[in-house]
Amino acid sequence: MTSEMKAGRPSMYIGGEWIDSASGETFDRISPVTGEVLASLPRANREDAQAAIDAANRARSHMASMPVFERAALCHAIADVLESKHKSMGEELSLEQGKPYREACDEILFAAELYRDAAENIKRLETSIVPSVDPNKRILTIRQPHGVVAIITPWNFPMGIPSEYLSAALATGNTVVWKPAPTSSIIAIRLVECFLEAGVPEGSVNLLFGEAEVGDEMVANPDTHAVGLTGSSAVGNAVAKRAGAKPLLLELGGNGPTIILDDADLERAIEGTAFGCYHNAGQICQSSERILTHSKVHDAVLEGLVEKTRSIRLGHPLDETTTMGPLNNEGVAKKMDEHLADALQKGATVVTGGRRAEGFPTALYYEPTVVDGVPPESLFNHEETFGPVAPVISTEDLDEAIAVANSCGLGLCCSVYTSNVSKAFYCAEQLECGVVNVNESAAYWDGRIPFGGYSGKGSGVGRLGGKETILSMTQLKSMVMDVRM
Ligand code: NAD
């Protein structure tokens, strides 16, 4: 541990100091890879959250008045540090999160790119001059930071997702109170260390560890001014109720369908679908959660998926030959167990995998799994599984596939494989998802894509991605000026 230690353990970062929790309570961060305790960390409560919020408020005017080009330079400096440390940080990320080392390094480099992007976007953020009915008036708009932004993040991309919010929040002159998921706390310390090395001003970023109570305080406290949460739909709903009228950016769960039509390039479809099912062990909000094949290509798709699934190397994330690591926590593994049992009870069959793998140090190594004959009434079709599974549902035509796809109460990302442009557009317009990928995996991601849930579905509110995140982290102010001499 390179961060300053309090009481012999790594600390939270509040008001420019590494500190222990007010209560002295701790929790152990146990590696999903080895089962060993990686660190004992302070567990924050509402008092700690208040201290972090106060520190962020004290730093507000300094951050807001910092010239835009200086903030942009700061974001580039953060990117420089991340790039220089990505290999050592990648190792820690793997051991704490469970993903293969190469993917962990890529995630850190991807995060660096987000700070560069925010730096460039903020330099080019222009506002409008609005025509007035009165010849003596000039109407113009300016964008200002919200103030203190409460940022609450999950564990599946513990560098990438926080960096989406943090890069834009800092670039736009906000200050931040950030709570990562408990199971990705150590890598959060590393990110804050990078901020300090880059010269982020004291109090502008405050890091808290803890669970729902701390997140709730950050959301409901009158001294935070906007909320950004990436997490499950259940937590998103709770947060929306507690945030009241604060600006809210919610990126929640998905249950992405992948539709494979009978005119699709099957090789490409199988490749993209397997990536969507197993990348990050299926722990992606954009995963291919349900595979809706046309009945004419069902057998070929199933055969291809099984072959790809059997080629996956489950193992220790630091082993170079590993292509899939353990799941991050018992909650996800349990959900896999439950969704599988439900589908089997409703008539589906396991074609390959279907259980926790044996011979590993923890029970979180799950065999990559293909399930066939999944009925639309199964949990796989209605709830997010978030594990390494390809549930296959056979459909007779395009409209049936769209109906099954839309029958789920979530609507984040999906993908469609077809060689027919008209069908591609028809699907894109009919599918109730915020992002539709055509002839590309549901899990394809570029930080500049406007990204978020479809209105009225439970996948969130607002958009992340490039300029959208910059807009979400600012408020619009109008100025009316009378120019009579
Ligand atoms: P989670 O909802 O359990 O937790 C998310 C964060 O919220 C954590 O930091 C948690 O401690 C905190 N939290 C829990 N209860 C809270 C409360 N009452 N008030 C405030 N904060 C609270 O999610 P998770 O298990 O960490 O992550 C997996 C989920 O995140 C999946 O559903 C996944 O789809 C979703 N996700 C969505 C996106 C997206 O962009 N839409 C991206 C990644 C993950």
Coordinates of C-alpha atoms and ligand atoms in Angstrom, one line a residue:
M1 CA 0.0 0.0 0.0
T2 CA 1.5 3.4 -1.0
S3 CA -1.3 5.6 0.4
E4 CA -0.8 7.0 3.9
M5 CA -1.9 4.5 6.5
K6 CA -4.1 5.4 9.5
A7 CA -4.3 2.8 12.3
G8 CA -2.1 0.6 10.1
R9 CA -4.5 0.3 7.2
P10 CA -5.2 2.1 3.9
S11 CA -7.5 5.1 4.4
M12 CA -10.3 7.2 3.0
Y13 CA -9.3 10.5 1.5
I14 CA -11.3 13.5 2.8
G15 CA -10.4 17.2 2.6
G16 CA -6.9 16.5 1.4
E17 CA -6.0 14.0 4.1
W18 CA -5.9 10.2 4.3
I19 CA -8.1 9.4 7.3
D20 CA -9.7 6.6 9.2
S21 CA -13.5 6.3 9.7
A22 CA -15.1 8.2 12.5
S23 CA -16.3 5.0 14.1
G24 CA -13.1 3.1 13.7
E25 CA -15.1 0.3 12.0
T26 CA -13.5 -1.7 9.2
F27 CA -14.3 -4.3 6.6
D28 CA -12.0 -6.8 4.9
R29 CA -11.5 -6.7 1.2
I30 CA -11.2 -10.4 0.2
S31 CA -9.9 -11.3 -3.2
P32 CA -12.3 -13.2 -5.4
V33 CA -9.2 -14.8 -7.0
T34 CA -7.5 -16.2 -4.0
G35 CA -9.9 -15.8 -1.1
E36 CA -7.2 -13.9 0.8
V37 CA -7.7 -10.7 2.7
L38 CA -6.2 -8.0 0.5
A39 CA -6.7 -5.2 3.0
S40 CA -8.7 -4.1 6.0
L41 CA -10.5 -0.8 5.1
P42 CA -12.3 1.9 7.0
R43 CA -16.1 1.6 6.9
A44 CA -17.7 5.1 6.7
N45 CA -20.9 6.2 8.2
R46 CA -23.1 9.3 7.9
E47 CA -20.7 11.3 9.9
D48 CA -17.8 10.6 7.5
A49 CA -20.1 11.3 4.6
Q50 CA -20.9 14.7 6.1
A51 CA -17.2 15.4 6.6
A52 CA -16.5 14.6 2.9
I53 CA -19.4 16.7 1.8
D54 CA -18.2 19.7 3.9
A55 CA -14.7 19.3 2.4
A56 CA -16.1 19.3 -1.1
N57 CA -18.1 22.4 -0.4
R58 CA -15.0 24.2 0.9
A59 CA -13.2 23.5 -2.3
R60 CA -16.1 24.5 -4.6
S61 CA -15.2 28.1 -5.4
H62 CA -11.6 27.2 -6.1
M63 CA -12.5 24.5 -8.7
A64 CA -15.3 26.5 -10.3
S65 CA -13.1 29.6 -10.8
M66 CA -10.1 27.6 -12.1
P67 CA -9.7 28.6 -15.8
V68 CA -11.1 26.0 -18.2
F69 CA -7.7 25.4 -19.9
E70 CA -6.1 24.8 -16.5
R71 CA -8.8 22.1 -15.7
A72 CA -8.2 20.6 -19.1
A73 CA -4.4 20.4 -18.4
L74 CA -5.2 18.8 -15.1
C75 CA -7.3 16.1 -16.8
H76 CA -4.4 15.4 -19.3
A77 CA -2.0 15.2 -16.3
I78 CA -4.3 12.5 -14.7
A79 CA -4.3 10.6 -18.0
D80 CA -0.5 10.8 -18.1
V81 CA -0.2 9.3 -14.6
L82 CA -2.7 6.5 -15.4
E83 CA -0.9 5.6 -18.5
S84 CA 2.5 5.4 -16.7
K85 CA 1.1 3.2 -13.9
H86 CA -1.4 1.0 -15.8
K87 CA 0.7 -2.1 -15.5
S88 CA 1.1 -2.1 -11.7
M89 CA -2.4 -0.9 -11.2
G90 CA -3.7 -3.6 -13.6
E91 CA -2.3 -6.3 -11.4
E92 CA -4.2 -4.9 -8.3
L93 CA -7.3 -4.4 -10.3
S94 CA -7.2 -8.1 -11.4
L95 CA -6.7 -9.4 -7.9
E96 CA -9.5 -7.2 -6.5
Q97 CA -12.0 -7.4 -9.3
G98 CA -11.2 -10.8 -10.9
K99 CA -10.8 -9.9 -14.5
P100 CA -7.8 -11.1 -16.6
Y101 CA -4.7 -8.9 -16.3
R102 CA -4.8 -7.8 -20.0
E103 CA -8.4 -6.6 -19.7
A104 CA -7.5 -4.8 -16.4
C105 CA -4.7 -2.9 -18.1
D106 CA -6.9 -2.1 -21.1
E107 CA -9.5 -0.7 -18.7
I108 CA -7.0 1.6 -17.1
L109 CA -5.8 2.9 -20.5
F110 CA -9.4 3.3 -21.4
A111 CA -10.0 5.4 -18.3
A112 CA -7.0 7.5 -19.2
E113 CA -8.6 8.2 -22.5
L114 CA -11.8 9.5 -20.7
Y115 CA -9.7 12.2 -19.0
R116 CA -8.2 13.2 -22.3
D117 CA -11.6 13.3 -23.9
A118 CA -13.1 15.4 -21.1
A119 CA -10.1 17.8 -21.4
E120 CA -10.8 18.3 -25.1
N121 CA -14.5 18.5 -24.8
I122 CA -14.5 21.2 -22.1
K123 CA -12.2 23.3 -24.3
R124 CA -14.7 23.2 -27.1
L125 CA -17.9 23.7 -25.0
E126 CA -19.8 26.6 -26.6
T127 CA -23.1 28.1 -25.6
S128 CA -25.7 30.0 -27.5
I129 CA -26.9 33.5 -28.1
V130 CA -30.7 33.4 -28.3
P131 CA -32.7 35.8 -30.5
S132 CA -34.9 38.2 -28.5
V133 CA -38.3 39.7 -29.5
D134 CA -37.0 42.9 -27.9
P135 CA -34.5 44.9 -29.9
N136 CA -32.9 46.1 -26.7
K137 CA -32.3 42.7 -25.2
R138 CA -29.4 40.3 -25.7
I139 CA -30.0 36.7 -24.4
L140 CA -27.1 34.4 -23.8
T141 CA -26.4 31.2 -22.0
I142 CA -23.5 30.0 -19.9
R143 CA -22.7 26.6 -18.5
Q144 CA -21.6 26.3 -14.8
P145 CA -20.8 23.4 -12.6
H146 CA -23.5 22.0 -10.3
G147 CA -21.3 22.3 -7.2
V148 CA -20.7 19.1 -5.2
V149 CA -21.5 16.0 -7.2
A150 CA -22.2 12.7 -5.3
I151 CA -20.7 9.9 -7.4
I152 CA -21.6 6.3 -6.6
T153 CA -20.2 3.5 -8.7
P154 CA -20.2 -0.3 -9.1
W155 CA -17.4 -2.9 -9.1
N156 CA -17.6 -4.3 -12.6
F157 CA -15.4 -1.6 -14.3
P158 CA -14.0 0.0 -11.2
M159 CA -11.6 2.3 -13.1
G160 CA -13.6 2.9 -16.3
I161 CA -17.0 3.7 -14.8
P162 CA -15.9 6.1 -12.0
S163 CA -13.7 7.8 -14.5
E164 CA -16.6 8.6 -16.8
Y165 CA -18.1 10.7 -14.0
L166 CA -14.9 12.0 -12.4
S167 CA -13.3 13.2 -15.6
A168 CA -16.3 15.2 -16.7
A169 CA -17.0 16.5 -13.1
L170 CA -13.4 17.8 -12.7
A171 CA -13.2 19.2 -16.2
T172 CA -16.4 21.2 -15.7
G173 CA -15.3 22.6 -12.3
N174 CA -17.3 20.5 -9.8
T175 CA -16.0 19.0 -6.6
V176 CA -16.8 15.4 -5.8
V177 CA -17.7 13.0 -3.1
W178 CA -17.1 9.5 -4.5
K179 CA -18.1 6.1 -3.1
P180 CA -17.0 3.1 -5.0
A181 CA -18.6 -0.3 -4.5
P182 CA -17.0 -2.0 -1.4
T183 CA -15.6 -4.8 -3.5
S184 CA -13.5 -2.3 -5.6
S185 CA -12.2 -0.1 -2.8
I186 CA -8.5 -0.7 -3.2
I187 CA -8.3 0.2 -6.8
A188 CA -10.2 3.4 -5.9
I189 CA -7.3 4.4 -3.6
R190 CA -5.0 3.9 -6.5
L191 CA -7.0 6.2 -8.7
V192 CA -7.0 8.9 -6.0
E193 CA -3.3 8.6 -5.7
C194 CA -3.1 9.3 -9.4
F195 CA -5.2 12.4 -8.9
L196 CA -2.8 13.6 -6.2
E197 CA 0.2 13.0 -8.4
A198 CA -1.4 15.0 -11.2
G199 CA -2.1 17.9 -8.8
V200 CA -5.8 17.8 -8.2
P201 CA -6.6 20.5 -5.7
E202 CA -7.2 19.6 -2.0
G203 CA -10.8 18.8 -1.2
S204 CA -11.9 18.6 -4.9
V205 CA -12.1 14.8 -4.8
N206 CA -13.1 13.0 -1.6
L207 CA -13.2 9.2 -1.3
L208 CA -15.5 7.3 1.1
F209 CA -15.8 3.5 1.6
G210 CA -19.0 2.0 2.7
E211 CA -22.4 0.7 1.7
A212 CA -26.0 1.9 1.3
E213 CA -26.0 4.2 4.4
V214 CA -23.1 6.2 3.1
G215 CA -24.5 6.4 -0.4
D216 CA -27.9 7.4 1.0
E217 CA -26.3 10.3 2.9
M218 CA -24.5 11.5 -0.2
V219 CA -27.7 11.4 -2.2
A220 CA -30.1 13.0 0.3
N221 CA -27.8 15.5 2.0
P222 CA -28.8 19.1 1.1
D223 CA -25.2 20.0 0.6
T224 CA -24.7 17.8 -2.5
H225 CA -26.0 19.4 -5.6
A226 CA -26.2 16.6 -8.2
V227 CA -26.0 12.8 -8.2
G228 CA -24.4 10.3 -10.6
L229 CA -25.0 6.6 -9.9
T230 CA -24.1 3.5 -11.9
G231 CA -25.6 0.5 -10.3
S232 CA -28.5 -1.9 -10.3
S233 CA -32.1 -0.8 -11.1
A234 CA -33.2 -1.5 -7.5
V235 CA -30.6 0.9 -6.1
G236 CA -31.3 3.4 -8.8
N237 CA -35.0 3.5 -7.8
A238 CA -34.1 4.0 -4.2
V239 CA -31.6 6.8 -5.1
A240 CA -34.1 8.6 -7.3
K241 CA -36.6 8.8 -4.4
R242 CA -34.0 10.1 -2.0
A243 CA -32.4 12.6 -4.4
G244 CA -35.6 14.7 -4.7
A245 CA -35.2 17.5 -7.3
K246 CA -31.4 17.2 -7.6
P247 CA -30.0 16.7 -11.2
L248 CA -29.7 13.0 -11.5
L249 CA -27.7 10.8 -13.9
L250 CA -28.7 7.1 -13.4
E251 CA -27.0 4.3 -15.4
L252 CA -28.7 1.1 -14.3
G253 CA -29.1 -2.5 -15.1
G254 CA -29.7 -4.1 -18.5
N255 CA -30.9 -7.4 -19.9
G256 CA -29.7 -6.9 -23.5
P257 CA -31.2 -9.1 -26.2
T258 CA -29.1 -10.2 -29.1
I259 CA -31.3 -10.9 -32.1
I260 CA -29.7 -13.2 -34.8
L261 CA -31.9 -13.2 -38.0
D262 CA -31.8 -15.9 -40.7
D263 CA -29.9 -13.6 -43.1
A264 CA -27.1 -12.8 -40.7
D265 CA -23.4 -13.4 -41.2
L266 CA -23.3 -16.2 -38.6
E267 CA -19.6 -16.3 -38.0
R268 CA -19.6 -12.6 -37.1
A269 CA -22.8 -13.1 -35.0
I270 CA -21.4 -15.9 -33.0
E271 CA -18.1 -14.1 -32.4
G272 CA -19.9 -10.9 -31.2
T273 CA -22.4 -12.8 -29.2
A274 CA -19.8 -14.9 -27.4
F275 CA -17.8 -11.7 -26.6
G276 CA -21.1 -10.2 -25.2
C277 CA -21.8 -13.2 -23.0
Y278 CA -18.3 -13.8 -21.6
H279 CA -16.3 -10.6 -21.6
N280 CA -15.6 -9.6 -18.0
A281 CA -17.3 -12.9 -17.1
G282 CA -20.6 -11.5 -18.3
Q283 CA -20.5 -8.8 -15.6
I284 CA -21.4 -6.0 -18.0
C285 CA -24.6 -3.9 -18.1
Q286 CA -24.4 -4.3 -21.9
S287 CA -23.9 -8.1 -21.9
S288 CA -25.7 -10.3 -24.4
E289 CA -28.1 -11.5 -21.8
R290 CA -30.6 -13.3 -24.1
I291 CA -29.8 -14.8 -27.5
L292 CA -32.9 -14.6 -29.7
T293 CA -32.2 -16.7 -32.8
H294 CA -34.4 -17.2 -35.8
S295 CA -35.4 -20.9 -35.8
K296 CA -33.8 -21.5 -39.2
V297 CA -30.3 -20.6 -37.9
H298 CA -30.8 -21.8 -34.3
D299 CA -28.8 -25.0 -34.6
A300 CA -25.9 -23.4 -36.3
V301 CA -25.7 -20.5 -33.8
L302 CA -26.0 -23.0 -30.9
E303 CA -23.2 -25.1 -32.3
G304 CA -20.9 -22.1 -32.8
L305 CA -21.6 -20.7 -29.4
V306 CA -20.9 -24.0 -27.7
E307 CA -17.5 -24.2 -29.5
K308 CA -16.6 -20.6 -28.5
T309 CA -17.7 -21.3 -24.9
R310 CA -15.6 -24.4 -24.6
S311 CA -12.5 -22.5 -25.8
I312 CA -12.6 -20.1 -22.9
R313 CA -9.8 -20.6 -20.4
L314 CA -11.2 -20.1 -16.8
G315 CA -8.4 -19.4 -14.4
H316 CA -6.2 -17.1 -12.3
P317 CA -6.4 -13.6 -13.9
L318 CA -2.7 -13.1 -13.7
D319 CA -2.0 -16.3 -15.7
E320 CA -1.4 -15.2 -19.3
T321 CA -3.5 -18.0 -20.8
T322 CA -6.6 -17.1 -18.8
T323 CA -9.4 -15.6 -20.8
M324 CA -12.0 -15.5 -18.0
G325 CA -11.5 -15.0 -14.2
P326 CA -13.8 -15.6 -11.2
L327 CA -17.0 -13.6 -10.6
N328 CA -16.5 -10.6 -8.3
N329 CA -18.7 -11.6 -5.4
E330 CA -21.1 -14.3 -4.0
G331 CA -24.2 -12.2 -4.9
V332 CA -23.5 -12.5 -8.6
A333 CA -22.7 -16.2 -8.4
K334 CA -25.9 -16.8 -6.5
K335 CA -27.9 -15.0 -9.1
M336 CA -26.4 -17.3 -11.8
D337 CA -27.4 -20.3 -9.7
E338 CA -30.9 -19.0 -9.3
H339 CA -31.5 -18.1 -12.9
L340 CA -30.1 -21.4 -14.2
A341 CA -32.3 -23.4 -11.8
D342 CA -35.3 -21.4 -12.8
A343 CA -34.7 -22.0 -16.5
L344 CA -34.1 -25.7 -16.0
Q345 CA -37.2 -26.1 -14.0
K346 CA -39.2 -24.4 -16.8
G347 CA -37.8 -26.8 -19.4
A348 CA -34.5 -25.4 -20.7
T349 CA -31.4 -27.6 -20.9
V350 CA -27.7 -26.9 -20.2
V351 CA -25.6 -27.6 -23.3
T352 CA -22.2 -26.8 -21.7
G353 CA -21.1 -25.5 -18.3
G354 CA -23.9 -24.9 -15.8
R355 CA -22.1 -24.9 -12.5
R356 CA -19.4 -23.5 -10.3
A357 CA -16.0 -24.8 -11.4
E358 CA -14.1 -27.1 -9.0
G359 CA -10.4 -27.0 -8.0
F360 CA -10.1 -23.2 -7.6
P361 CA -9.3 -21.3 -4.4
T362 CA -12.8 -19.7 -4.2
A363 CA -16.3 -20.7 -5.2
L364 CA -16.6 -17.7 -7.5
Y365 CA -15.1 -19.4 -10.6
Y366 CA -18.2 -20.2 -12.8
E367 CA -18.1 -22.4 -15.8
P368 CA -19.1 -20.5 -19.0
T369 CA -22.5 -21.8 -19.8
V370 CA -24.8 -22.3 -22.7
V371 CA -28.5 -23.0 -22.0
D372 CA -30.9 -23.9 -24.8
G373 CA -34.7 -24.0 -25.1
V374 CA -35.0 -21.1 -22.7
P375 CA -38.7 -20.2 -22.4
P376 CA -39.6 -16.4 -22.6
E377 CA -41.2 -16.6 -19.2
S378 CA -37.9 -17.5 -17.5
L379 CA -35.9 -15.2 -15.3
F380 CA -33.2 -15.1 -18.0
N381 CA -35.6 -13.2 -20.2
H382 CA -36.9 -10.9 -17.6
E383 CA -34.1 -10.0 -15.2
E384 CA -30.4 -9.2 -15.5
T385 CA -28.2 -12.2 -14.8
F386 CA -24.8 -10.6 -14.9
G387 CA -22.8 -13.8 -15.3
P388 CA -21.1 -15.9 -17.9
V389 CA -24.1 -17.4 -19.6
A390 CA -25.6 -17.6 -23.1
P391 CA -29.4 -18.3 -22.7
V392 CA -30.8 -19.2 -26.2
I393 CA -34.4 -18.5 -27.1
S394 CA -35.6 -19.7 -30.5
T395 CA -38.1 -17.4 -32.4
E396 CA -40.0 -17.8 -35.7
D397 CA -39.8 -14.3 -37.1
L398 CA -38.5 -10.8 -36.6
D399 CA -41.7 -9.5 -35.0
E400 CA -41.7 -12.4 -32.5
A401 CA -38.0 -11.6 -31.6
I402 CA -38.8 -7.9 -31.1
A403 CA -41.8 -8.8 -28.9
V404 CA -39.8 -11.1 -26.7
A405 CA -36.9 -8.5 -26.6
N406 CA -39.3 -5.8 -25.5
S407 CA -41.2 -8.0 -23.0
C408 CA -38.5 -7.3 -20.4
G409 CA -38.8 -4.3 -18.1
L410 CA -35.2 -3.2 -18.8
G411 CA -33.9 -1.3 -21.9
L412 CA -30.2 -0.5 -22.0
C413 CA -28.3 -2.1 -24.9
C414 CA -29.0 -4.7 -27.5
S415 CA -27.7 -6.0 -30.8
V416 CA -29.1 -7.2 -34.0
Y417 CA -27.3 -9.3 -36.7
T418 CA -28.8 -9.1 -40.2
S419 CA -27.5 -8.4 -43.7
N420 CA -30.7 -6.5 -44.5
V421 CA -30.5 -2.8 -44.0
S422 CA -34.2 -2.3 -43.9
K423 CA -34.6 -4.9 -41.1
A424 CA -31.7 -3.3 -39.3
F425 CA -33.4 0.1 -39.2
Y426 CA -36.8 -1.6 -38.4
C427 CA -35.2 -3.3 -35.3
A428 CA -33.3 -0.1 -34.3
E429 CA -36.6 1.8 -34.3
Q430 CA -38.7 -0.9 -32.6
L431 CA -36.4 -2.1 -29.9
E432 CA -36.9 -0.3 -26.5
C433 CA -33.3 0.1 -25.7
G434 CA -31.0 3.2 -25.3
V435 CA -28.4 1.7 -27.6
V436 CA -28.8 -0.6 -30.6
N437 CA -25.7 -2.2 -32.1
V438 CA -26.1 -3.6 -35.6
N439 CA -23.7 -6.5 -36.7
E440 CA -21.7 -5.7 -33.6
S441 CA -21.7 -7.2 -30.1
A442 CA -24.1 -5.8 -27.5
A443 CA -21.0 -5.2 -25.4
Y444 CA -19.2 -3.0 -27.9
W445 CA -18.3 0.2 -26.0
D446 CA -16.7 3.5 -27.0
G447 CA -16.7 6.2 -24.3
R448 CA -18.0 8.7 -26.7
I449 CA -21.3 6.9 -27.5
P450 CA -24.3 8.7 -25.9
F451 CA -25.2 5.9 -23.4
G452 CA -28.2 5.3 -21.2
G453 CA -31.6 3.7 -20.7
Y454 CA -34.7 3.9 -22.8
S455 CA -37.4 6.1 -21.3
G456 CA -39.9 4.3 -19.1
K457 CA -37.8 1.2 -18.7
G458 CA -35.8 0.5 -15.5
S459 CA -32.3 1.1 -17.0
G460 CA -31.8 4.7 -16.0
V461 CA -32.2 8.4 -16.7
G462 CA -29.9 10.7 -18.7
R463 CA -26.9 10.0 -20.9
L464 CA -23.2 9.4 -20.3
G465 CA -20.6 9.5 -23.1
G466 CA -18.3 12.3 -24.4
K467 CA -20.1 15.6 -24.7
E468 CA -23.2 14.2 -23.0
T469 CA -21.4 13.6 -19.7
I470 CA -20.0 17.2 -19.9
L471 CA -23.5 18.5 -20.3
S472 CA -24.8 16.3 -17.5
M473 CA -22.2 17.7 -15.1
T474 CA -23.1 21.3 -15.8
Q475 CA -26.2 23.5 -15.4
L476 CA -27.4 26.0 -18.0
K477 CA -27.8 29.6 -16.9
S478 CA -29.5 32.2 -19.1
M479 CA -28.5 35.9 -19.0
V480 CA -30.7 38.6 -20.3
M481 CA -29.1 42.0 -20.8
D482 CA -30.7 45.3 -21.7
V483 CA -28.3 47.2 -24.0
R484 CA -30.1 50.6 -24.2
M485 CA -27.5 53.4 -24.0
Ligands
NAD1 P1 -25.5 -2.0 -6.8 O1 -26.7 -1.3 -7.2 O2 -25.6 -3.0 -5.8 O3 -24.4 -0.9 -6.1 C1 -24.0 0.2 -6.9 C2 -23.5 1.3 -5.9 O4 -24.5 1.8 -5.1 C3 -22.5 0.7 -4.9 O5 -21.4 1.6 -4.7 C4 -23.4 0.5 -3.6 O6 -22.6 0.4 -2.4 C5 -24.3 1.7 -3.7 N1 -25.5 1.6 -3.0 C6 -26.2 0.5 -2.6 N2 -27.4 0.9 -2.0 C7 -27.4 2.2 -2.0 C8 -28.4 3.2 -1.6 N3 -29.5 2.8 -1.0 N4 -28.1 4.5 -1.7 C9 -27.0 4.9 -2.4 N5 -26.1 4.0 -2.8 C10 -26.3 2.7 -2.7 O7 -24.7 -2.5 -8.1 P2 -23.4 -3.3 -8.2 O8 -23.7 -4.7 -7.8 O9 -22.3 -2.6 -7.6 O10 -23.1 -3.3 -9.8 C11 -23.8 -4.0 -10.7 C12 -25.0 -3.3 -11.3 O11 -24.6 -2.1 -12.0 C13 -25.7 -4.1 -12.4 O12 -27.1 -4.0 -12.3 C14 -25.2 -3.4 -13.7 O13 -26.1 -3.6 -14.8 C15 -25.2 -2.0 -13.3 N6 -24.3 -1.3 -14.2 C16 -24.9 -0.4 -15.1 C17 -24.1 0.3 -16.0 C18 -24.7 1.3 -16.9 O14 -23.9 2.0 -17.6 N7 -26.0 1.3 -17.1 C19 -22.7 0.0 -16.0 C20 -22.2 -0.9 -15.1 C21 -23.0 -1.6 -14.2

